[in-house]
Amino acid sequence: MSESSAEVGGVPVTALKRHAELSELVEDARWRYYVLDQPTVSDAQFDAWFRELLALEEAHPALQTPDSPTQKVGAPVSGDFAKVQHLNRMESLDNAFNAEDMAAWMARAERLAEGDPGPYLCELKIDGLAIALVYRDGRLERGATRGDGRTGDDVTANVRTIKGIPHRLKGDDVPSLVEVRGEVYIPVEDFARLNEQLIEQGKPPFANPRNSAAGTLRQKDPRVTAQRPLRMLVHGIGVWEGAAEPKAQSEVYERLREFGLPVSDLTKVVAGLDEVNAFIEHYRVHRHDPPYEIDGVVVKVDDFRTQRELGSTSRAPRWAIAYKYPPEEVNTKLLDIQVGVGRTGRVTPFGVMEPVEVAGSTVERATLHNAAIVVKKGVLIGDTVVLRKAGDVIPEIVGPVTALRDGSEREFVMPTHCPECGTELAYEKEGDADLRCPNARGCPAQIRERVFFAAGRRALDIDGLGYVAATALTQPLPPQQPVVRTEADLFDLTLEQLIPIKSVVRDQETGLPKIDPKTGEAKVVTFFSNVNGEASQNALRLMEELERAKQVPLAQVLVALSIRHVGPPTARALADAMRSIDAIMNASVEELSSVEGIGPRVAATIKEWFEVDWHREIIERWRAAGVRMEDEPAPEKGPQTLEGMTFVVTGTLEGYTRDTAADAITSRGGKVSGSVSKKTSFLVAGENAGSKYDKAVSLGVQILDGAGFEVLLNEGPEAATEAAVTPEP
């Protein structure tokens, strides 16, 4: 009989073995996470193991014994603190990972309650450390970690040092005995500062805020805890005696807030599944708006009587569930550290990793910034590393999982010469963190990156010149010669030059050739010709776009030239003040410095750029090809109705781009900023306004929609105040 068909007690041997293997993995992970504060697997991996355990036990109920990890809460308590019994068992939460899971949980709750158990309270799931506080006669008596749910570590001395936790509750109606549960965390900004301090002291940094909070709360010396920026938010009660008990979760939060306990403002009571899903989706988009890290949303039946009717399983309440967002931190293997060359010559190390799913996308490359950062993070080639990708932010290697090293890892050595042109690397000036390739004119990588950048939306806005096209023009397959050797060649291109080009496809993040997994060789494309050897639509579109690009405003031409420190705002200021490329090129440092927003250092950099012969050649070749090198004379200033006021523009406004909306404001004397602050006069918010809208609401900044913006421009700020949007509570 084969092993796959053999059974023990009605359970296949393969299932028994896999259950035992998973149980060991889960128990070890819990011990390292909860007790040692040294996790060696990511939350995503732990969740995957745990879901597989649950599936095995659902298929084979005999596997679900009291010793199974699925029937336990947390982990064994550590041996460093006194042990205390919780007044009421602290439970874990079951998880939902998608809309189907959420709907299934709500359907079960409706069946058990024999009707709609709503309303529901939605709150953010803070990625912190669970804690229970006991107040007797209003005084803080004890603070304890969750431990295994029944017994926790007594960390009272450390809890007393946490800012925001009252030692005595306020009010006359305080219960004689109350146990409150919550989450201890370190705010994101404070976490970054804490890690900087640890690195300066030569100590290893924490991998994430949750680990730093756990490690800090378990310090044996409360004086160390007191120096760390711990905070707490309360999210429930375990015991309530000696006072009228509230009837709902939301009512408890109001009472606890009155007592002086820290309670989140980011909660909402909703009616049903659609509103629950809307709350989940809102914070999926605005995940990084709160000052602390979250990994999901907790949904609870609000009414206490209904909670009691629904009851609990052996480890989790049936009246609450945690909806978990895709993980933003995972563990993966660092296979190599290589370097890429950017348009300014900056040489940047990046990690090459085993592909891994994080924040909804597959990642196999992550920046390491410079050689000093590689050392600072302490990563070695061959390490298992923590990889973080927050939303659309570039993936980042946080640090190594040192507990998994086996001695085969090796240090990264920064190259001394450019990997693409062989030029010796150097620092531009003393004290720089970044090595650069000084061969700006001839380095293929820098030319490729500058051509791609010049075609960008805020520069020449050439739709047909993406990364594949930029590579083909500057680095065709040998023995072909580049048809674009510098940006100067760009507007002299012909269809005859484009058609024969073959090129290796390169990765946009690293500049390295992409490998075809079937052949093991670099991918090659004929981007500008079709199967008949005629001009492709790509080639025809590029020629049309190049012709159109000759008429872009001067500010966009300045951006396209890749002058250091001259991004769109500086380019617009230069163009508005001087109106022509010749005026800018011939201006002194003092004259350039007189332009608003341009200091002496940037002015000197601009002046130096225009003094280089081959830079001037680009300008003259573009001019000869018909590129517009000056703007129309500045129009006479109209009424400066917005003078002295600051605006932020966000979202999509009908009839305006972000730039034309900004121009409409600045032409009336107003200033446009990229971030909302208390000094912001108005936020102009179109569709999909995002986090800036929420920031404006929190600061009480006046908000204008599209109609209100028209009122502002046509009738002035006083009329706009009356037209301002009233945010929903």
XYZ file of C-alpha atoms in Angstrom:
729
model
C 0.000 0.000 0.000
C 1.414 3.404 -0.945
C 1.814 6.150 1.621
C -0.694 8.327 -0.237
C -3.436 5.691 0.270
C -2.456 4.598 3.830
C -4.603 5.844 6.727
C -4.329 6.145 10.500
C -7.610 6.507 12.350
C -9.312 7.370 9.087
C -6.837 10.177 8.279
C -4.415 9.775 5.340
C -0.787 9.477 6.421
C 0.170 12.325 4.068
C -2.341 14.606 5.826
C -1.030 13.533 9.263
C 2.549 14.293 8.275
C 1.687 17.647 6.728
C -0.393 18.606 9.786
C 2.508 17.756 12.101
C 4.940 19.699 9.919
C 2.688 22.771 9.766
C 1.994 22.619 13.518
C 5.705 22.724 14.248
C 6.252 25.609 11.830
C 3.376 27.627 13.323
C 4.398 27.019 16.935
C 8.015 27.962 16.211
C 6.920 31.105 14.361
C 4.683 32.127 17.267
C 7.491 31.626 19.766
C 9.905 33.761 17.766
C 7.258 36.431 17.095
C 5.604 36.781 20.507
C 8.331 35.746 22.923
C 11.699 36.408 21.279
C 10.517 39.428 19.195
C 12.733 37.995 16.434
C 10.376 36.794 13.685
C 11.940 34.690 10.971
C 8.904 34.415 8.668
C 6.632 37.096 7.268
C 3.007 37.585 8.328
C 1.983 36.435 4.862
C 3.837 33.127 5.240
C 2.419 32.585 8.734
C -1.120 33.255 7.488
C -0.610 30.806 4.601
C 0.549 28.044 6.974
C -2.318 28.721 9.349
C -4.935 28.659 6.562
C -3.505 25.357 5.326
C -3.802 23.931 8.863
C -7.427 25.030 9.068
C -8.159 23.467 5.680
C -6.592 20.151 6.754
C -8.642 20.113 9.953
C -11.813 20.974 8.081
C -11.187 18.058 5.726
C -10.142 15.706 8.574
C -11.852 16.770 11.864
C -9.862 14.188 13.854
C -6.807 16.441 13.449
C -8.472 19.255 15.399
C -7.291 18.416 18.924
C -6.876 20.812 21.880
C -3.121 20.766 21.195
C -3.523 22.007 17.627
C -2.197 25.530 16.971
C -5.620 26.403 15.533
C -7.134 25.996 18.997
C -4.629 28.215 20.777
C -4.281 31.963 21.195
C -0.958 33.800 20.904
C 2.057 31.924 22.241
C 3.567 30.684 25.500
C 4.554 33.497 27.840
C 8.236 34.329 28.154
C 10.380 33.508 31.139
C 11.528 37.064 31.861
C 8.430 38.456 33.637
C 6.011 37.460 36.384
C 2.982 35.579 35.081
C -0.569 36.855 35.624
C -3.968 35.390 34.877
C -6.261 37.517 32.737
C -9.611 38.303 34.330
C -11.239 37.074 31.141
C -9.674 35.073 28.329
C -8.119 37.213 25.575
C -9.086 35.781 22.209
C -7.628 35.981 18.731
C -9.612 36.978 15.651
C -10.472 34.904 12.614
C -9.324 36.457 9.349
C -10.959 37.417 6.062
C -8.781 38.030 3.014
C -11.345 38.975 0.370
C -14.945 40.070 -0.160
C -16.161 36.449 -0.324
C -14.681 35.704 3.135
C -16.338 38.828 4.523
C -19.720 37.938 3.067
C -19.445 34.365 4.380
C -18.666 35.603 7.915
C -21.631 37.960 7.889
C -23.930 35.221 6.542
C -22.861 32.895 9.394
C -23.490 35.644 11.936
C -26.976 36.206 10.481
C -27.768 32.482 10.693
C -26.569 32.221 14.300
C -28.406 35.383 15.339
C -31.516 34.285 13.384
C -31.627 37.685 11.738
C -29.492 40.721 10.994
C -26.943 41.101 13.846
C -26.013 44.626 12.740
C -25.160 47.425 13.059
C -21.428 46.790 12.794
C -18.509 48.766 14.168
C -15.523 49.092 11.817
C -12.090 50.068 13.120
C -8.498 49.902 11.944
C -6.393 46.863 12.817
C -3.220 48.325 14.286
C -0.097 46.256 13.700
C 1.061 46.371 17.314
C 1.192 44.337 20.526
C -1.999 43.291 22.373
C -2.195 44.468 25.978
C -4.710 44.280 28.833
C -4.967 46.986 31.532
C -6.782 46.449 34.829
C -8.174 49.476 36.680
C -9.504 48.934 40.206
C -11.447 51.834 41.730
C -10.144 53.982 38.898
C -6.444 53.295 39.538
C -4.161 51.408 37.171
C -3.423 48.139 38.926
C -1.826 46.017 36.218
C -0.736 45.797 32.619
C -0.165 42.436 30.960
C 0.618 41.095 27.493
C -1.841 38.691 25.856
C 0.483 35.671 26.170
C -1.508 32.504 25.481
C -4.819 34.272 26.085
C -5.212 33.074 29.664
C -1.810 33.932 31.124
C 0.323 36.912 30.175
C 3.515 38.703 31.190
C 3.174 41.357 33.891
C 4.598 44.519 32.291
C 2.939 47.018 34.649
C 6.101 48.982 35.366
C 6.695 49.492 31.655
C 3.045 50.303 30.910
C 3.146 53.138 33.444
C 5.785 54.882 31.330
C 3.630 54.975 28.165
C 2.419 58.430 27.250
C -1.370 58.636 27.068
C -2.151 55.763 29.452
C -3.725 57.346 32.561
C -2.653 56.114 35.960
C -6.089 57.139 37.240
C -9.349 57.272 35.332
C -11.435 60.472 35.249
C -15.101 60.894 36.124
C -17.600 59.918 38.821
C -19.103 56.902 37.042
C -15.898 54.860 36.712
C -16.476 51.093 37.232
C -15.036 49.622 40.417
C -13.242 47.082 38.221
C -12.603 47.348 34.508
C -10.202 45.524 32.229
C -9.543 47.267 28.930
C -7.832 45.728 25.920
C -5.853 47.570 23.308
C -2.822 47.736 21.110
C 0.590 49.169 21.986
C 2.429 50.628 18.995
C 5.093 53.091 17.922
C 4.008 55.808 15.445
C 5.596 55.502 12.013
C 7.535 58.788 12.186
C 8.821 58.011 15.682
C 9.869 54.544 14.525
C 12.046 56.032 11.770
C 13.740 58.352 14.287
C 14.225 55.488 16.765
C 15.980 53.358 14.144
C 18.234 56.267 13.184
C 19.256 56.616 16.841
C 19.942 52.877 17.174
C 22.121 52.888 14.055
C 24.059 55.922 15.315
C 24.681 53.989 18.563
C 25.963 51.008 16.574
C 22.938 48.870 17.482
C 20.853 46.832 15.028
C 17.660 48.598 13.919
C 14.198 47.114 14.370
C 12.633 45.468 11.321
C 9.263 47.206 11.741
C 7.222 49.271 14.234
C 5.457 46.206 15.619
C 8.735 44.549 16.570
C 10.040 47.759 18.075
C 6.894 48.121 20.208
C 7.091 44.503 21.391
C 10.797 44.731 22.158
C 10.347 48.010 24.011
C 7.424 46.820 26.134
C 9.466 43.785 27.229
C 12.470 45.779 28.395
C 13.512 44.673 31.876
C 14.435 48.253 32.740
C 11.376 50.591 32.654
C 13.739 53.541 32.172
C 14.558 52.205 28.701
C 10.848 51.852 27.914
C 10.242 55.409 29.093
C 12.722 56.704 26.509
C 10.895 55.013 23.622
C 7.859 56.594 21.903
C 5.267 53.940 22.785
C 1.572 54.755 22.427
C -1.640 52.798 22.971
C -5.168 52.723 21.569
C -7.964 50.909 23.420
C -10.266 48.664 21.377
C -12.383 46.712 23.861
C -13.121 45.536 27.380
C -12.751 42.216 29.169
C -14.440 43.000 32.501
C -16.795 45.800 33.612
C -18.099 45.793 37.207
C -19.614 48.303 39.610
C -21.223 50.639 37.067
C -23.959 50.489 34.448
C -22.479 48.540 31.545
C -22.761 50.122 28.109
C -25.001 48.353 25.619
C -22.729 48.517 22.573
C -19.104 48.565 21.506
C -19.419 52.113 20.181
C -20.921 53.247 23.503
C -17.984 51.663 25.368
C -15.568 53.721 23.286
C -17.352 56.939 24.239
C -17.246 55.993 27.935
C -13.583 55.004 27.807
C -12.731 58.277 26.062
C -14.514 60.157 28.880
C -12.409 58.220 31.409
C -9.280 59.628 29.736
C -8.226 56.451 27.910
C -6.800 56.734 24.378
C -9.457 55.638 21.871
C -9.237 55.850 18.093
C -11.240 58.476 16.195
C -11.048 56.336 13.039
C -14.038 54.103 13.801
C -17.455 53.994 12.163
C -20.758 52.269 12.897
C -22.346 50.998 9.669
C -25.533 49.193 8.699
C -24.544 46.234 6.548
C -22.148 44.490 4.176
C -22.024 47.239 1.540
C -21.011 49.861 4.100
C -18.523 47.480 5.725
C -16.911 46.901 2.327
C -16.845 50.649 1.648
C -14.931 51.233 4.919
C -12.496 48.438 4.049
C -11.945 49.829 0.559
C -11.444 53.396 1.848
C -8.604 52.357 4.108
C -7.159 50.067 1.484
C -6.580 53.247 -0.545
C -5.690 55.399 2.485
C -3.710 52.740 4.318
C -0.820 55.092 5.051
C -2.842 58.062 6.263
C -3.023 57.016 9.960
C 0.070 57.801 12.063
C 0.512 54.107 12.857
C 0.874 51.003 10.724
C -2.277 49.009 10.011
C -2.623 45.612 8.363
C -6.383 45.527 7.972
C -9.789 46.413 9.383
C -11.613 44.810 12.330
C -15.383 44.439 11.977
C -17.445 43.815 15.132
C -21.123 43.348 15.838
C -21.799 46.548 17.776
C -24.541 45.338 20.166
C -23.245 43.539 23.284
C -26.327 41.362 23.729
C -25.946 40.079 20.169
C -22.239 39.494 20.794
C -23.109 37.249 23.734
C -25.671 35.369 21.641
C -23.091 34.697 18.926
C -20.440 33.567 21.432
C -16.968 32.280 20.559
C -15.133 29.269 19.219
C -12.236 27.798 21.200
C -9.995 30.699 20.125
C -11.987 33.477 18.430
C -15.262 35.395 18.817
C -17.958 34.726 16.218
C -19.056 38.369 16.470
C -15.821 39.883 15.131
C -13.453 39.310 12.246
C -10.224 40.874 10.958
C -10.111 41.744 7.262
C -6.418 41.633 6.348
C -4.928 43.649 3.513
C -2.260 42.140 1.246
C 1.009 42.125 3.197
C 3.423 44.997 2.618
C 6.292 43.105 4.224
C 7.447 39.649 3.193
C 10.601 37.580 3.522
C 12.586 36.472 0.493
C 16.108 35.419 -0.486
C 18.616 38.083 -1.574
C 20.330 36.325 -4.479
C 22.690 39.126 -5.488
C 23.401 42.849 -5.257
C 24.041 44.577 -8.574
C 24.273 48.224 -9.637
C 22.423 50.416 -12.135
C 23.394 53.767 -13.667
C 20.918 56.676 -13.764
C 20.599 59.696 -16.065
C 22.803 61.869 -13.818
C 25.474 59.157 -13.583
C 24.484 58.088 -10.107
C 25.391 54.427 -9.548
C 22.781 52.708 -7.378
C 23.010 49.230 -5.810
C 19.843 47.130 -5.977
C 18.934 43.750 -4.626
C 18.109 40.817 -6.910
C 15.748 38.514 -5.017
C 13.720 35.382 -5.424
C 10.432 36.700 -6.900
C 7.839 37.265 -4.186
C 4.279 38.605 -4.025
C 3.958 41.763 -1.919
C 1.329 44.533 -1.845
C -0.444 42.954 -4.796
C 2.486 42.663 -7.219
C 5.433 40.360 -7.882
C 8.766 41.907 -6.891
C 12.272 40.655 -7.684
C 14.257 43.931 -7.581
C 14.565 46.507 -4.787
C 16.736 49.574 -4.403
C 19.540 49.805 -1.847
C 20.330 53.481 -2.638
C 24.120 53.514 -2.160
C 27.023 51.504 -0.737
C 26.735 53.181 2.670
C 23.081 52.119 2.956
C 24.016 48.500 2.182
C 26.432 48.602 5.119
C 23.949 50.485 7.303
C 21.204 47.920 6.709
C 23.658 45.101 7.380
C 22.519 42.944 4.468
C 24.706 40.247 2.941
C 24.288 38.499 -0.395
C 22.530 35.216 0.392
C 20.554 36.639 3.340
C 16.868 36.092 3.874
C 15.679 39.697 3.912
C 12.547 41.597 4.886
C 11.129 43.270 1.777
C 8.677 46.135 2.075
C 6.464 47.642 -0.619
C 3.919 50.197 0.538
C 1.339 50.881 -2.156
C 3.014 52.372 -5.203
C 6.253 53.130 -3.383
C 9.435 51.579 -4.825
C 10.187 48.238 -3.092
C 12.719 48.518 -0.266
C 14.884 45.968 1.511
C 14.322 46.701 5.198
C 17.031 44.461 6.611
C 18.271 40.888 7.068
C 16.745 38.073 9.115
C 20.007 37.331 10.888
C 18.632 34.308 12.749
C 18.493 32.409 9.431
C 22.148 32.926 8.427
C 24.158 29.765 7.847
C 27.614 31.225 7.133
C 27.396 31.079 3.330
C 26.451 34.762 3.022
C 28.977 37.259 1.640
C 29.497 41.009 1.664
C 28.681 43.243 -1.287
C 31.639 45.079 -2.830
C 30.819 48.300 -4.669
C 32.355 48.321 -8.182
C 35.105 50.814 -8.941
C 34.165 51.250 -12.625
C 30.906 51.931 -14.464
C 29.253 48.617 -15.415
C 28.107 50.021 -18.787
C 31.009 52.131 -20.069
C 33.976 51.107 -17.875
C 34.770 54.638 -16.665
C 36.236 54.850 -13.163
C 33.560 55.909 -10.676
C 34.050 58.954 -8.473
C 32.280 61.181 -5.991
C 31.210 64.477 -7.532
C 32.414 66.337 -4.461
C 33.820 65.528 -1.041
C 31.240 64.235 1.377
C 28.836 62.882 -1.281
C 27.076 59.615 -0.509
C 26.690 58.574 -4.145
C 29.352 57.387 -6.558
C 28.808 58.608 -10.122
C 30.013 57.760 -13.585
C 31.668 61.012 -14.805
C 31.314 60.012 -18.477
C 28.053 61.960 -18.900
C 28.475 62.484 -22.642
C 29.417 58.952 -23.672
C 28.003 56.534 -21.073
C 25.298 54.460 -22.860
C 23.308 54.081 -19.664
C 23.146 57.811 -18.961
C 22.211 58.612 -22.580
C 19.454 55.986 -22.518
C 18.049 57.261 -19.240
C 18.209 60.941 -20.311
C 16.439 60.244 -23.611
C 13.708 58.326 -21.783
C 13.392 61.140 -19.233
C 13.248 63.805 -21.967
C 10.203 62.079 -23.430
C 8.322 62.146 -20.114
C 4.987 63.869 -19.589
C 6.456 66.867 -17.773
C 9.233 67.261 -20.337
C 8.719 66.873 -24.114
C 5.687 64.600 -23.578
C 6.529 62.239 -26.479
C 4.012 59.418 -26.221
C 5.864 57.122 -28.645
C 9.191 57.250 -26.812
C 8.960 54.824 -23.901
C 11.746 52.807 -22.322
C 11.875 50.157 -25.067
C 12.125 52.848 -27.756
C 14.754 54.837 -25.812
C 16.845 51.672 -25.471
C 16.495 50.843 -29.156
C 17.579 54.337 -30.222
C 20.598 54.529 -27.924
C 21.673 50.863 -27.606
C 20.762 48.826 -30.707
C 21.933 45.255 -31.062
C 25.613 45.182 -32.206
C 27.045 45.647 -34.769
C 24.413 48.345 -35.327
C 25.432 51.822 -34.217
C 23.189 54.074 -32.077
C 21.066 56.523 -34.052
C 20.840 58.718 -30.916
C 24.319 59.276 -29.493
C 23.242 62.280 -27.434
C 19.928 64.080 -27.004
C 21.082 66.381 -29.823
C 20.195 63.666 -32.371
C 16.625 63.285 -31.196
C 14.852 65.693 -33.563
C 16.951 64.692 -36.612
C 15.645 61.120 -36.709
C 14.248 59.684 -39.966
C 12.097 56.637 -40.692
C 14.984 55.154 -42.685
C 17.134 55.199 -39.551
C 14.442 53.575 -37.405
C 13.338 50.619 -39.538
C 16.507 48.411 -39.290
C 16.966 48.786 -35.522
C 17.009 45.670 -33.354
C 17.480 46.023 -29.623
C 17.782 44.079 -26.384
C 14.836 44.690 -24.032
C 16.001 46.211 -20.742
C 14.444 46.402 -17.296
C 13.253 49.950 -16.592
C 14.185 49.827 -12.890
C 17.720 48.480 -13.299
C 18.676 49.017 -16.944
C 19.787 45.377 -17.186
C 18.806 43.146 -20.141
C 15.656 41.077 -19.628
C 16.158 37.340 -20.058
C 13.762 35.121 -21.978
C 12.982 32.228 -19.568
C 12.523 29.801 -22.487
C 15.886 30.402 -24.175
C 17.920 31.784 -21.276
C 19.089 34.589 -23.573
C 18.361 38.315 -23.672
C 15.038 39.301 -25.247
C 15.426 41.053 -28.615
C 12.822 43.244 -30.372
C 12.409 44.893 -33.773
C 10.460 47.799 -32.330
C 10.287 50.106 -35.355
C 9.544 47.618 -38.174
C 6.817 45.078 -38.904
C 7.136 41.516 -40.252
C 7.402 42.883 -43.797
C 10.361 45.098 -42.909
C 8.250 48.255 -43.220
C 7.848 51.083 -40.715
C 5.726 49.918 -37.772
C 3.011 51.936 -36.082
C 5.548 52.582 -33.301
C 7.877 54.271 -35.788
C 5.130 56.337 -37.417
C 3.775 57.453 -34.067
C 7.241 58.441 -32.855
C 7.814 60.670 -35.882
C 4.439 62.359 -35.365
C 5.104 62.879 -31.653
C 8.568 64.327 -32.282
C 7.020 66.888 -34.632
C 4.380 67.839 -32.089
C 6.946 68.061 -29.286
C 8.710 70.916 -31.086
C 5.969 73.247 -29.851
C 5.955 72.444 -26.137
C 6.411 75.420 -23.780
C 9.918 76.526 -22.779
C 9.554 75.131 -19.248
C 9.122 71.606 -20.632
C 12.179 72.011 -22.869
C 14.221 73.007 -19.812
C 13.078 69.899 -17.944
C 13.979 67.717 -20.959
C 17.590 68.944 -20.857
C 18.205 67.061 -17.556
C 19.857 70.030 -15.838
C 20.598 69.059 -12.232
C 18.048 70.502 -9.769
C 15.799 71.826 -12.570
C 12.499 70.017 -12.194
C 9.105 71.336 -13.374
C 8.638 74.047 -10.670
C 12.141 75.513 -11.182
C 11.812 75.260 -14.979
C 8.490 77.085 -14.879
C 9.953 79.841 -12.679
C 12.882 80.302 -15.080
C 10.650 80.345 -18.147
C 8.207 82.798 -16.583
C 10.996 85.142 -15.512
C 13.244 85.062 -18.622
C 10.974 83.845 -21.457
C 13.777 82.430 -23.689
C 16.551 79.834 -23.642
C 19.075 82.485 -24.726
C 18.233 84.747 -21.803
C 18.669 81.854 -19.380
C 21.854 80.620 -21.066
C 23.482 84.062 -20.945
C 22.291 85.067 -17.462
C 24.788 85.477 -14.629
C 24.564 83.526 -11.409
C 23.258 86.666 -9.709
C 20.523 87.095 -12.324
C 19.508 83.456 -12.042
C 19.444 83.735 -8.250
C 17.020 86.646 -8.501
C 14.340 84.294 -9.891
C 11.895 83.333 -7.152
C 12.659 79.900 -5.699
C 16.186 79.639 -7.140
C 19.036 79.951 -4.664
C 22.733 80.574 -5.357
C 23.631 76.865 -5.369
C 21.007 75.931 -7.980
C 21.845 79.069 -9.979
C 25.520 78.049 -10.081
C 24.586 74.541 -11.232
C 22.435 75.963 -14.052
C 25.214 78.309 -15.122
C 27.768 75.471 -15.149
C 25.494 73.291 -17.267
C 25.147 75.915 -19.995
C 28.935 76.429 -20.126
C 29.526 72.848 -21.382
C 30.040 72.749 -25.154
C 28.081 69.574 -25.870
C 25.169 70.849 -23.784
C 25.011 73.956 -25.989
C 25.190 71.688 -29.022
C 21.963 69.977 -27.909
C 20.212 73.342 -27.721
C 21.451 74.519 -31.128
C 20.587 71.222 -32.847
C 17.104 71.268 -31.348
C 16.693 74.905 -32.335
C 17.760 74.129 -35.914
C 15.236 71.282 -36.033
C 12.438 73.703 -35.107
C 12.071 73.200 -31.352
C 10.569 76.323 -29.807
C 13.136 78.028 -27.585
C 11.128 80.935 -26.252
C 7.668 81.655 -24.915
C 5.347 84.423 -25.949
C 5.905 87.725 -24.124
C 4.500 87.601 -20.621
C 0.883 88.740 -20.585
C 0.018 91.747 -18.549
C -0.890 90.789 -15.027
C -4.574 90.710 -14.333
C -6.099 91.458 -10.951
C -4.046 89.759 -8.232
C -7.101 88.509 -6.363
C -5.280 85.573 -4.752
C -2.131 87.379 -3.645
C -0.745 86.138 -0.331
C -2.769 82.925 -0.420
C -1.519 79.316 -0.716
C -3.365 76.547 -2.558
C -3.029 72.792 -3.035
C -4.509 71.145 -6.140
C -5.366 67.438 -6.080
C -7.504 64.981 -8.014
C -8.963 65.381 -11.513
C -10.646 68.716 -12.299
C -12.932 68.908 -15.322
C -11.498 71.341 -17.863
C -8.070 71.588 -16.205
C -4.840 69.648 -15.943
C -2.907 69.963 -12.706
C -0.548 72.416 -14.427
C -3.243 74.635 -15.978
C -5.068 74.818 -12.651
C -1.809 75.887 -11.011
C -1.243 78.491 -13.739
C -4.732 79.898 -13.177
C -3.887 80.382 -9.496
C -0.396 81.832 -9.948
C -1.578 84.265 -12.652
C -3.845 85.764 -9.997
C -1.025 86.094 -7.475
C -1.565 82.899 -5.496
C 1.026 80.250 -4.639
C 0.636 76.521 -5.255
C 2.067 74.004 -2.790
C 2.390 70.237 -3.027
C 1.304 69.478 0.546
C -1.552 70.497 2.826
C -0.722 72.354 6.052
C -2.381 74.779 8.441
C -1.106 77.587 6.183
C -3.076 76.272 3.180
C -5.825 78.739 2.228
C -7.854 76.336 0.052
C -7.591 72.765 -1.183
C -8.865 72.494 -4.759
C -10.104 68.891 -4.972
C -11.296 67.099 -8.098
C -12.316 63.460 -8.484
C -10.149 60.870 -6.652
C -8.665 63.525 -4.381
C -7.003 60.988 -2.065
C -5.158 61.596 1.198
C -4.731 65.358 0.715
C -8.503 65.704 1.026
C -8.474 63.844 4.353
C -5.555 65.937 5.591
C -7.439 69.127 4.699
C -10.516 67.897 6.579
C -8.446 67.083 9.666
C -6.814 70.537 9.638
C -10.025 72.426 8.906
C -8.726 73.728 5.550
C -11.437 75.027 3.203
C -12.122 72.684 0.269
C -13.278 73.668 -3.212
C -14.674 71.291 -5.824
C -14.649 72.121 -9.558
C -17.574 74.531 -9.303
C -16.067 76.218 -6.254
C -12.758 76.606 -8.096
C -14.534 78.521 -10.884
C -16.116 80.772 -8.249
C -12.652 81.395 -6.768
C -11.167 82.377 -10.135
C -14.083 84.508 -11.275
C -15.373 86.056 -8.045
C -12.492 85.844 -5.571
C -11.780 84.168 -2.222
C -14.685 85.643 -0.277
C -17.233 84.198 -2.682
C -15.264 80.926 -2.756
C -15.545 80.622 1.027
C -19.314 80.497 0.671
C -18.956 77.901 -2.102
C -16.582 75.675 -0.115
C -17.457 72.000 0.248
C -18.718 70.753 3.606
C -17.013 67.381 4.203
C -19.133 64.438 5.283
C -18.670 63.624 8.981
